[in-house]
mmCIF file of C-alpha atoms in Angstrom:
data_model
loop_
_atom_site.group_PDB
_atom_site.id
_atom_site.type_symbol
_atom_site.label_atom_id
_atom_site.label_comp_id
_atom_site.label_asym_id
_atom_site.label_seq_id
_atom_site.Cartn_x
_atom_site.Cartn_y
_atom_site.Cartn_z
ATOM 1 C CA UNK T 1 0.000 0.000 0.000
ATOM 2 C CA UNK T 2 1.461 3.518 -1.301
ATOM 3 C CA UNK T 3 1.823 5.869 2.029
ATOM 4 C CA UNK T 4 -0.997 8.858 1.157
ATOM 5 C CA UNK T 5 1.679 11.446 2.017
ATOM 6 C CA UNK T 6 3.949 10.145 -0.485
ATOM 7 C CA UNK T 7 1.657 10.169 -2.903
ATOM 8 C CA UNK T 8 0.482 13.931 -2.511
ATOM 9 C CA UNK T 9 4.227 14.642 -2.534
ATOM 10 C CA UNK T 10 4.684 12.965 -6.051
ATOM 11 C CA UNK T 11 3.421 16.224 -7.537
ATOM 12 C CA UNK T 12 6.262 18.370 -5.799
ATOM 13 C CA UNK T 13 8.632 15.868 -6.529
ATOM 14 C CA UNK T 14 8.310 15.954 -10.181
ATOM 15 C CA UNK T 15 8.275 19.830 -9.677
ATOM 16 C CA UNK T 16 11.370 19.293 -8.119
ATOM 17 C CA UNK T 17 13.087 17.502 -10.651
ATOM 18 C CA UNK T 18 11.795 19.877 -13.644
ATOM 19 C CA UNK T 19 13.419 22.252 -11.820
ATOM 20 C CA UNK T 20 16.368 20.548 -11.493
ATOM 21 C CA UNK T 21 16.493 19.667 -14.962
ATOM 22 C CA UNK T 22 15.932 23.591 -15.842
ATOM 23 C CA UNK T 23 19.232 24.591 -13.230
ATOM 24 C CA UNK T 24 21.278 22.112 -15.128
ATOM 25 C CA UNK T 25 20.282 23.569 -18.812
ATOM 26 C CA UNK T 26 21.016 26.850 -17.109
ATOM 27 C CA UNK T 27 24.232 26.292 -15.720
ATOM 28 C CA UNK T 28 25.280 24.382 -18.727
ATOM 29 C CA UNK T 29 24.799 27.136 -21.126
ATOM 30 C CA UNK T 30 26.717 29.669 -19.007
ATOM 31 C CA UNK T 31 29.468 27.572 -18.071
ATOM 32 C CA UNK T 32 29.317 27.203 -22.077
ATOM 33 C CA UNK T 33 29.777 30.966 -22.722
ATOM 34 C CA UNK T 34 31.317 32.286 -19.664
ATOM 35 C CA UNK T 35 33.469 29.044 -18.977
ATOM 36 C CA UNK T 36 34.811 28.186 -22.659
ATOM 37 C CA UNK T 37 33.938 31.746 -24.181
ATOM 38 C CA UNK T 38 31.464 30.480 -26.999
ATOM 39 C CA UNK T 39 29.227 32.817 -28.679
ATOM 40 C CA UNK T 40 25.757 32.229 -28.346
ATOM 41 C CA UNK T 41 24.108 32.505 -31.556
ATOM 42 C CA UNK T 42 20.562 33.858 -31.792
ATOM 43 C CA UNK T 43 18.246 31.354 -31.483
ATOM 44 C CA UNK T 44 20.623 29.964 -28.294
ATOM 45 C CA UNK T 45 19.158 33.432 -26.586
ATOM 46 C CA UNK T 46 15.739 32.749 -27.197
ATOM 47 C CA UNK T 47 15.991 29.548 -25.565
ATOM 48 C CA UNK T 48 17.975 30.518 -22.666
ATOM 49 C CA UNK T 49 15.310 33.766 -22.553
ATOM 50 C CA UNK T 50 13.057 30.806 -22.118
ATOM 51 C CA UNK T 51 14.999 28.325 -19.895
ATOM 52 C CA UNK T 52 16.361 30.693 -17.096
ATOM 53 C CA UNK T 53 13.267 31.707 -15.611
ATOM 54 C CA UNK T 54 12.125 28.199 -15.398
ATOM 55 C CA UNK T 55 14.483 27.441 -12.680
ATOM 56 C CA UNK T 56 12.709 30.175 -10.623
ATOM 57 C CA UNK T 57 9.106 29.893 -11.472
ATOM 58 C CA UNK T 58 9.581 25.674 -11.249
ATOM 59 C CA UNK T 59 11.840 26.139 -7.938
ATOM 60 C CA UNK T 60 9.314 28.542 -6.333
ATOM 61 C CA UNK T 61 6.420 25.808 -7.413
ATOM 62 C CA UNK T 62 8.043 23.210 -5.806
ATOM 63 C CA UNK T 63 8.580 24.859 -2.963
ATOM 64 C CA UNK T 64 4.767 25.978 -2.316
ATOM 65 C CA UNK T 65 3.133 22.707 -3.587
ATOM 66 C CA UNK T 66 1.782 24.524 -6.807
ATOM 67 C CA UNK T 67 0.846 22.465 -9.850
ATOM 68 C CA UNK T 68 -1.030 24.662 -11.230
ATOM 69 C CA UNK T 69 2.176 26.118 -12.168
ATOM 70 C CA UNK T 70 1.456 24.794 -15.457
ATOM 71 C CA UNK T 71 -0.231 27.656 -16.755
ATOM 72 C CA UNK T 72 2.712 29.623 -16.390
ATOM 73 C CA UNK T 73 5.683 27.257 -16.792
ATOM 74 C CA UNK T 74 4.192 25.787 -20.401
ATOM 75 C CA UNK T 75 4.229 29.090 -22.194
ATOM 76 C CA UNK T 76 8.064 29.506 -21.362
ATOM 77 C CA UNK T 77 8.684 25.632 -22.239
ATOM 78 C CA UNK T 78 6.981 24.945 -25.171
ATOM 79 C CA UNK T 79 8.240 27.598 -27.294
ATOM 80 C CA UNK T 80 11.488 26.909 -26.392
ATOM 81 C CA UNK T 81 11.155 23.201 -27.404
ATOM 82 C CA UNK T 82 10.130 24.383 -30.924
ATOM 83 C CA UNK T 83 12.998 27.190 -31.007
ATOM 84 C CA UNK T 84 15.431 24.218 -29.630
ATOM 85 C CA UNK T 85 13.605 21.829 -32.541
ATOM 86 C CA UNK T 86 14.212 24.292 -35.504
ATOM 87 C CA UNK T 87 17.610 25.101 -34.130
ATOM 88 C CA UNK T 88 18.428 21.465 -34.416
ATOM 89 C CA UNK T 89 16.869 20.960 -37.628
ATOM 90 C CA UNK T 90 19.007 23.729 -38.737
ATOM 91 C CA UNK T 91 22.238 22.406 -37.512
ATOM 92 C CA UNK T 92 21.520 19.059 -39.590
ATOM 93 C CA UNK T 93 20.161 20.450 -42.385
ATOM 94 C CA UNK T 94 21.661 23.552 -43.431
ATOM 95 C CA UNK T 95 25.376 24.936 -43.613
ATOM 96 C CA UNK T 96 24.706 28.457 -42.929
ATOM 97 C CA UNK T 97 22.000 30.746 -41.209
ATOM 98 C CA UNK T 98 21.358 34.484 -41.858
ATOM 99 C CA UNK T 99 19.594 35.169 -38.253
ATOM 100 C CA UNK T 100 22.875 36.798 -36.549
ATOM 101 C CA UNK T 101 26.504 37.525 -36.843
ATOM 102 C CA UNK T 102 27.099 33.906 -35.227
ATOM 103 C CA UNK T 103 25.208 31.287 -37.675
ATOM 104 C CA UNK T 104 22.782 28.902 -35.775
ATOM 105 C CA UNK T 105 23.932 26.342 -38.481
ATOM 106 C CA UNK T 106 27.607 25.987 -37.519
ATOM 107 C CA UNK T 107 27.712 23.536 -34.731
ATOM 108 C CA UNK T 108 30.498 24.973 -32.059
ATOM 109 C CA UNK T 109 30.363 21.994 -29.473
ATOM 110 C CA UNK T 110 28.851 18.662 -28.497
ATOM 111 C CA UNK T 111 28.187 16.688 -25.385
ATOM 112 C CA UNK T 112 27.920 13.114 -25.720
ATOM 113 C CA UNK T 113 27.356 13.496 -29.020
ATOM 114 C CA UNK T 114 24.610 16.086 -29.106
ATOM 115 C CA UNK T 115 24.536 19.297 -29.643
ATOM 116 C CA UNK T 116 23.916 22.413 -27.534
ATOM 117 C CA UNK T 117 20.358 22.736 -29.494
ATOM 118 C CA UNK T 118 19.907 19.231 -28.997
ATOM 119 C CA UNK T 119 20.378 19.003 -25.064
ATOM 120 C CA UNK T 120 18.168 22.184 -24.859
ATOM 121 C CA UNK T 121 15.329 20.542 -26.708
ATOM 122 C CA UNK T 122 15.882 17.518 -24.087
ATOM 123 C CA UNK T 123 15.623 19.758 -20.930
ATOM 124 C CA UNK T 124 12.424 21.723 -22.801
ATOM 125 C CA UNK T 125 11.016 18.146 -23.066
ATOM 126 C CA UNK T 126 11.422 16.772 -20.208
ATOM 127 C CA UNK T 127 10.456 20.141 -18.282
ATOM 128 C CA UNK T 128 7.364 20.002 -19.967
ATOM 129 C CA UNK T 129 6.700 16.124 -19.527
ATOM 130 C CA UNK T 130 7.113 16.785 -15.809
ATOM 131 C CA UNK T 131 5.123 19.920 -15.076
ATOM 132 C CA UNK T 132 1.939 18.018 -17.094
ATOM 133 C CA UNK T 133 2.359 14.996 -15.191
ATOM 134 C CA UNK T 134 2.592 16.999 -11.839
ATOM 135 C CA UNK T 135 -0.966 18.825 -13.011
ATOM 136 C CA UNK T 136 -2.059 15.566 -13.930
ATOM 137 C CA UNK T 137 -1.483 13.892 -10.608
ATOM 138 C CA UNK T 138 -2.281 16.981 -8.325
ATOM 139 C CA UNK T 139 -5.800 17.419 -10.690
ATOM 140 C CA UNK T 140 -5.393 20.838 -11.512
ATOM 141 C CA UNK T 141 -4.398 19.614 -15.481
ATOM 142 C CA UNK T 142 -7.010 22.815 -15.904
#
């Protein structure tokens, strides 16, 4: 039998752990910039415009028990999934990009294989797959 306070908890954790997810993203693009000195291209600032204040508005959700943080966290997360998305697709399919003085085709670094663009669509993913299934299993999905 599944302890009742461990089960209203599962909400926060998963709060927890999107925010989590959204501190690593952050610290990983400025150890990126500040730490190795490369340029963020455009399309890298939209999604980091997007990812940083994740950390806060997930954190602060966590903290208070607030699911319905949904409504404010999936504006911020799915756009930057589809800015992360079309910065991939860019970096596979095209050789250069006209958006600003550093192209968002050229590809300056990888991780394990993936790309900056790539890792930042992960963390948009999984930050959103999280903050639904916290609304789902809190209730407050509305």
């Amino acid at each position: 039998m599944v302890d009742s306070r461990f089960a209203s908890d599962r909400p926060r954790l998963l709060l927890a752990v999107a925010t989590a997810v959204a501190a690593v993203a952050t610290a990983g693009s400025l150890s990126l910039s500040l730490g190795l000195g490369l340029t963020p291209c455009r399309l890298c600032w939209y999604q980091r415009i997007l990812m940083y204040p994740l950390v806060v508005v997930l954190g602060v959700a966590a903290a208070e028990r607030r699911p319905g943080v949904i409504r404010t966290a999936l504006p911020l997360a799915v756009p930057g999934a589809a800015i992360a998305g079309y910065h991939s697709w860019l970096q596979v399919s095209q050789t250069t990009c006209g958006i600003g003085a550093v192209s968002c085709a050229q590809i300056q670094y990888r991780i394990f294989g993936l790309t900056v663009p790539n890792l930042s669509l992960i963390a948009f993913l999984l930050v959103t797959g999280l903050v639904v299934a916290a609304a789902r299993l809190s209730g407050r999905s509305s």
